[in-house]
Short mmCIF file of C-alpha atoms in Angstrom, two decimals:
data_model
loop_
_atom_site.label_atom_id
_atom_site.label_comp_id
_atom_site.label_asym_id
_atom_site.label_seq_id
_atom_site.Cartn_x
_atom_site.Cartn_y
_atom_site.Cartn_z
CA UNK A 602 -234.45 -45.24 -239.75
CA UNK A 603 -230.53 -45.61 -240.03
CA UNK A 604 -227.93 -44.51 -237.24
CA UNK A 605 -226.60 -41.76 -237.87
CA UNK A 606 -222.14 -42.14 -237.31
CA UNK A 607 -221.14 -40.82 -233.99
CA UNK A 608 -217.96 -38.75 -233.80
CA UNK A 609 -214.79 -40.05 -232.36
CA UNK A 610 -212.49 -37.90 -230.85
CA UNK A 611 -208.81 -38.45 -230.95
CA UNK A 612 -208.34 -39.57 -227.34
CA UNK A 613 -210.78 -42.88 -228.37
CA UNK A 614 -208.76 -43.66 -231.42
CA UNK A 615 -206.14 -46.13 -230.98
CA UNK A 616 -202.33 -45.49 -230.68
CA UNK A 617 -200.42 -45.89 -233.73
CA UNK A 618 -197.37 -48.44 -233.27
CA UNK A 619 -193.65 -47.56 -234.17
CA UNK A 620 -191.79 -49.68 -236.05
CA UNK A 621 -188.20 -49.35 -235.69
CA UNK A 622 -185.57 -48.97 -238.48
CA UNK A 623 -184.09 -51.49 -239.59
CA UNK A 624 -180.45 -49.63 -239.14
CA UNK A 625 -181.22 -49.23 -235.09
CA UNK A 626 -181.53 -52.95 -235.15
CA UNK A 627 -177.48 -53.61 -236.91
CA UNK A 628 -176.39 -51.15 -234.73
CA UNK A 629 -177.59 -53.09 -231.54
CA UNK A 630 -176.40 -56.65 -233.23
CA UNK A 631 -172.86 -55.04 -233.82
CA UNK A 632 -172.36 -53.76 -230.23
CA UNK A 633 -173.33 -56.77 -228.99
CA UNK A 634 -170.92 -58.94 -231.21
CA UNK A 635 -168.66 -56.38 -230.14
CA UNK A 636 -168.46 -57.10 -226.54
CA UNK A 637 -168.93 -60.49 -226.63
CA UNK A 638 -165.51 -60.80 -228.79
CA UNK A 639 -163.82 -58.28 -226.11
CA UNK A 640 -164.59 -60.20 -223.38
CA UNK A 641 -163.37 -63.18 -225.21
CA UNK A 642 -160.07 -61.38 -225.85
CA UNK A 643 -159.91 -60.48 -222.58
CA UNK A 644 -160.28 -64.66 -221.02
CA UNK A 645 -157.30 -64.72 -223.99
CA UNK A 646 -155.09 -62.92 -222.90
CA UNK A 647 -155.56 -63.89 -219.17
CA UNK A 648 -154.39 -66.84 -220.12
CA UNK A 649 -151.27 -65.92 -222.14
CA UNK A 650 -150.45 -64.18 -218.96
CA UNK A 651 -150.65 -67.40 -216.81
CA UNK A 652 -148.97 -69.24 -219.73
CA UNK A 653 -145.98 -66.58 -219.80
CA UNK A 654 -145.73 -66.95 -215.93
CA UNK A 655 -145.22 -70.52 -215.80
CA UNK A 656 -142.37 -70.20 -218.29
CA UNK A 657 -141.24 -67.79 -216.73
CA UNK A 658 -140.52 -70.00 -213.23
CA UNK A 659 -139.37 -73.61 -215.29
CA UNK A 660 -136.94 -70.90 -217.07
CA UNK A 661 -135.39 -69.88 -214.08
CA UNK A 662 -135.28 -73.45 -212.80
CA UNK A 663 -133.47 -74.10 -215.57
CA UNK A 664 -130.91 -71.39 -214.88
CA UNK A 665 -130.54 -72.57 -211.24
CA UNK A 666 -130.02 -76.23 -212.55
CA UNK A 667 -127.16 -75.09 -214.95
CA UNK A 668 -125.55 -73.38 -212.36
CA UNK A 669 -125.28 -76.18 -209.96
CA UNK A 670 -124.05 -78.19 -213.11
CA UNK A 671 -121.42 -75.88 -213.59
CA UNK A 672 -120.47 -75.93 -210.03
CA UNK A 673 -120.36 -79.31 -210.16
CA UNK A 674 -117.96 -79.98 -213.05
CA UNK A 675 -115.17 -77.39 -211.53
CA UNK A 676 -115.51 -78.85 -207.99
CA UNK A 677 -115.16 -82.84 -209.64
CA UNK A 678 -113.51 -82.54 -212.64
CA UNK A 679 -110.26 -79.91 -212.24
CA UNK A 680 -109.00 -80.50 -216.40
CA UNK A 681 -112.60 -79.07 -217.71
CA UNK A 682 -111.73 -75.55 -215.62
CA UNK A 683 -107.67 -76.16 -216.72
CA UNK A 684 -108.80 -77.12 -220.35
CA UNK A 685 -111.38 -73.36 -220.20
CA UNK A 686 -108.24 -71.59 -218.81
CA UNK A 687 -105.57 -72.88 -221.73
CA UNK A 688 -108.75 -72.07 -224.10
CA UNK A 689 -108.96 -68.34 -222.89
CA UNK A 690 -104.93 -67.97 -223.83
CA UNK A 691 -104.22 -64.16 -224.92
CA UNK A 692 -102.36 -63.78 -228.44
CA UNK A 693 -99.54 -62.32 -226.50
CA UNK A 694 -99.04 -65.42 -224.14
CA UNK A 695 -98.73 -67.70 -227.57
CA UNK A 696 -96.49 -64.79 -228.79
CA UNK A 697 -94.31 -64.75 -225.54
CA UNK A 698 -94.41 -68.83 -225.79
CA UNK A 699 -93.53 -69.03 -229.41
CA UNK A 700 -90.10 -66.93 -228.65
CA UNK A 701 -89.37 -68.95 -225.89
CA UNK A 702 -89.60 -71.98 -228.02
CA UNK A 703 -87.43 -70.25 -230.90
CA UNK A 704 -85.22 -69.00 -228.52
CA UNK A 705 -84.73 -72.57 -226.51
CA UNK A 706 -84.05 -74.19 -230.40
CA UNK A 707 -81.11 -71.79 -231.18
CA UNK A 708 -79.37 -72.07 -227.52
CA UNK A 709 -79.64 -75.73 -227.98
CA UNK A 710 -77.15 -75.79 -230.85
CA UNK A 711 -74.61 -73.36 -229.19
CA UNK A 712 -71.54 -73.59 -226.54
CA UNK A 713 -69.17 -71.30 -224.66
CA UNK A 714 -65.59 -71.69 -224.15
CA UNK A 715 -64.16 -69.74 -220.92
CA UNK A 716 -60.93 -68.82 -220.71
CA UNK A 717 -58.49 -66.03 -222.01
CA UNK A 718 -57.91 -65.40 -225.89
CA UNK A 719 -55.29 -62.41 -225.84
CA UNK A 720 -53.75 -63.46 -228.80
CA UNK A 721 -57.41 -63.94 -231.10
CA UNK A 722 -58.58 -61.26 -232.83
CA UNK A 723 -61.21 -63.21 -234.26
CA UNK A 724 -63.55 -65.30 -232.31
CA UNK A 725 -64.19 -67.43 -235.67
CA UNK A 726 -60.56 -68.08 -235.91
CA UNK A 727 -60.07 -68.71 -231.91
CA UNK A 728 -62.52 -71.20 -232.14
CA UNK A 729 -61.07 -73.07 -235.64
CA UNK A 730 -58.11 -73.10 -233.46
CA UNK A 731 -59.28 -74.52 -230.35
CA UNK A 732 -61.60 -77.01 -232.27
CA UNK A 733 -58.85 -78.51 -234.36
CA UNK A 734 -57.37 -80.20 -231.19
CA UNK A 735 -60.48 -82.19 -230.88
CA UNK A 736 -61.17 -85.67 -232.23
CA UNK A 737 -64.02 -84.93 -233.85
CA UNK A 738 -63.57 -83.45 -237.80
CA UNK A 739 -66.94 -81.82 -237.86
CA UNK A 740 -66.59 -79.22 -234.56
CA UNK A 741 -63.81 -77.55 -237.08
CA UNK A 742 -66.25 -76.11 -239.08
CA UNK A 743 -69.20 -74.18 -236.84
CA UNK A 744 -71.49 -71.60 -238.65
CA UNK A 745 -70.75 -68.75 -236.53
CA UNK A 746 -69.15 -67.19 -233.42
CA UNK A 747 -68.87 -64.10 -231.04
CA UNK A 748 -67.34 -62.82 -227.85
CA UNK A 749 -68.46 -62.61 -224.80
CA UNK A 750 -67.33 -59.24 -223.18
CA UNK A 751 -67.11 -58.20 -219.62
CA UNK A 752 -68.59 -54.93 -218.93
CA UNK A 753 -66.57 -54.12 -216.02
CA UNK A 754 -63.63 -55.28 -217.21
CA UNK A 755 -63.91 -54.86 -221.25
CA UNK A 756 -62.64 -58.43 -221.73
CA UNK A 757 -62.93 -61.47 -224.06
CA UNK A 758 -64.30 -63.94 -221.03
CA UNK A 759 -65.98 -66.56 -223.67
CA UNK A 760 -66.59 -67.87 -226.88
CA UNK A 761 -69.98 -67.96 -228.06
CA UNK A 762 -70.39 -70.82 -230.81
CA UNK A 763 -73.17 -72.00 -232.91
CA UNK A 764 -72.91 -74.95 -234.79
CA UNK A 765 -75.26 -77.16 -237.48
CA UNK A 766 -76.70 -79.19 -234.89
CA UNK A 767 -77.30 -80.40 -231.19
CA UNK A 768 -75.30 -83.48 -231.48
CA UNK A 769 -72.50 -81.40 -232.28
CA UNK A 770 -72.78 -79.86 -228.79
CA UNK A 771 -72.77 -83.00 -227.05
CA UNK A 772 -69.63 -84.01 -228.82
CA UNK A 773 -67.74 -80.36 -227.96
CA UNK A 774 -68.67 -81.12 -224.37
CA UNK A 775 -67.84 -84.67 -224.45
CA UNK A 776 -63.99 -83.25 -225.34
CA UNK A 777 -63.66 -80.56 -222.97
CA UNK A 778 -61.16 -82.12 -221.00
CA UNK A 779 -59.24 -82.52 -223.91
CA UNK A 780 -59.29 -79.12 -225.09
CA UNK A 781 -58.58 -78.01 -221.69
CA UNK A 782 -55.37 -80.09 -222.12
CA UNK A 783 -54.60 -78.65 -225.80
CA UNK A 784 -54.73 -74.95 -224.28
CA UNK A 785 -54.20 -73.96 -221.18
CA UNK A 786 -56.08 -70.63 -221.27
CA UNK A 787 -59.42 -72.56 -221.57
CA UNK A 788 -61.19 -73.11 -218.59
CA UNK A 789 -64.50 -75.22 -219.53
CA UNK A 790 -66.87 -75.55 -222.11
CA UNK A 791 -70.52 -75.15 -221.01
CA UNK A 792 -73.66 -75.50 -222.96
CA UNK A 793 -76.03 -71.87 -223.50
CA UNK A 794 -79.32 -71.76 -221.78
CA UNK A 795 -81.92 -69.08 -222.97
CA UNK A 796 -82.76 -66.57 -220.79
CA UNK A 797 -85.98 -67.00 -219.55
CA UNK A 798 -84.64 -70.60 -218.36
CA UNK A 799 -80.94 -69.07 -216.44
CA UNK A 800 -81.10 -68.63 -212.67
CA UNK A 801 -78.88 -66.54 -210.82
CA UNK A 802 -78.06 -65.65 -207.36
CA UNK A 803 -79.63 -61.90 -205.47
CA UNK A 804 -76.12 -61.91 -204.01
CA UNK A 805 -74.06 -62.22 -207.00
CA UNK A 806 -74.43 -61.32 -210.55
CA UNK A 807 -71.37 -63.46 -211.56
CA UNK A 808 -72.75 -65.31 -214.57
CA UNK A 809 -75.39 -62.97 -215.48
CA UNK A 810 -76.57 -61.92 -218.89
CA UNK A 811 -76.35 -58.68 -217.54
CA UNK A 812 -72.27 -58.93 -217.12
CA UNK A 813 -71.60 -59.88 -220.42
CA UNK A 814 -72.33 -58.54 -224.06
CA UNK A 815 -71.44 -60.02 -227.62
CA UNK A 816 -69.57 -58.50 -229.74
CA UNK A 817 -67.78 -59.21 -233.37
CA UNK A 818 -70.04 -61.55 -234.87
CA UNK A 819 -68.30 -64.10 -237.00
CA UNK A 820 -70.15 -66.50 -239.61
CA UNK A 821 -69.88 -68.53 -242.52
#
């Protein structure tokens, strides 16, 4: 006698298991990789923040130290903010300077005789004539003159000489007591001053640059 197979219905069968795909499983394993290197990024970049902060502060330390440096060298040492000030010199103060200076070597090698020349037509020849009463040979022979005119009056007041050198000035003022002797229309011999260096009274103008103006230019 044999058994005969009993039937087995589908709820006594067991389950069947899933395997998953192998595609699900990369997918988790990526994501995960994922987040992990965000959050490091994230503990990164936290830090770069604190790092940037901190420089931030010692950089405006530093700032606050330079300025009390600075502070320091103008109250203590007067020449560095003097030597910063003659640095910062426009072009047209060294313009302005350099005339001054050309204008202070020219004056230096001219004189004036006052007096009255009624009988000069010439200021060359007046002052030829005057000169050769003088001991020294080289005042004969300046390298130019001019009049000085009076505005109000339209007259010859001076003689406005320019000779080869300063010395030669020194030695036309030396003499002028002997050329006041030779002619008695000469009242003194003076030495020219440039402008920006001539001083005159608010009450008077007598003197000024303003009073006079050259005319008939004579030179060699």
């Amino acid at each position: 006698m044999y058994s005969e197979p009993s039937e087995c219905s589908d709820e006594d069968s067991l389950p069947t298991r899933e395997i998953p795909m192998s595609n699900e499983v990369s997918e988790t394993s990526n994501w995960a990789s994922t987040e992990t290197a965000l959050e490091a990024a994230l503990v990164a970049l936290d830090l770069q923040g604190s790092i940037i902060h901190e420089l931030r502060g010692k950089v405006a330390a530093l700032d606050n130290d330079i300025s009390h440096l600075t502070a320091l060298f103008k109250d203590n040492f007067p020449t560095c903010d003097a030597a910063g000030q003659a640095i910062t010199l426009s072009k047209q103060q060294i313009f302005d300077t350099a005339a001054k200076l050309e204008s202070a070597a020219i004056s230096a090698k001219r004189t004036k005789i006052w007096g009255s020349f009624p009988k000069f037509n010439s200021p060359l020849q007046a002052t030829e004539t005057l000169l050769r009463s003088l001991t020294a040979p080289s005042l004969h022979k300046p390298i130019g003159a001019s009049w000085l005119m009076s505005k109000a009056k339209k007259t010859k007041v001076s003689i406005l000489i320019t000779f080869n050198s300063e010395s030669m000035v020194a030695d036309a003022l030396a003499q002028t007591e002997t050329l006041k002797r030779a002619c008695n229309l000469v009242r003194g011999v003076s030495p020219d001053k440039p402008l920006h260096t001539q001083k005159y009274s608010r009450r008077s103008t007598r003197g000024s640059p303003k009073s006079y103006w050259c005319m008939n230019l004579d030179a060699r």
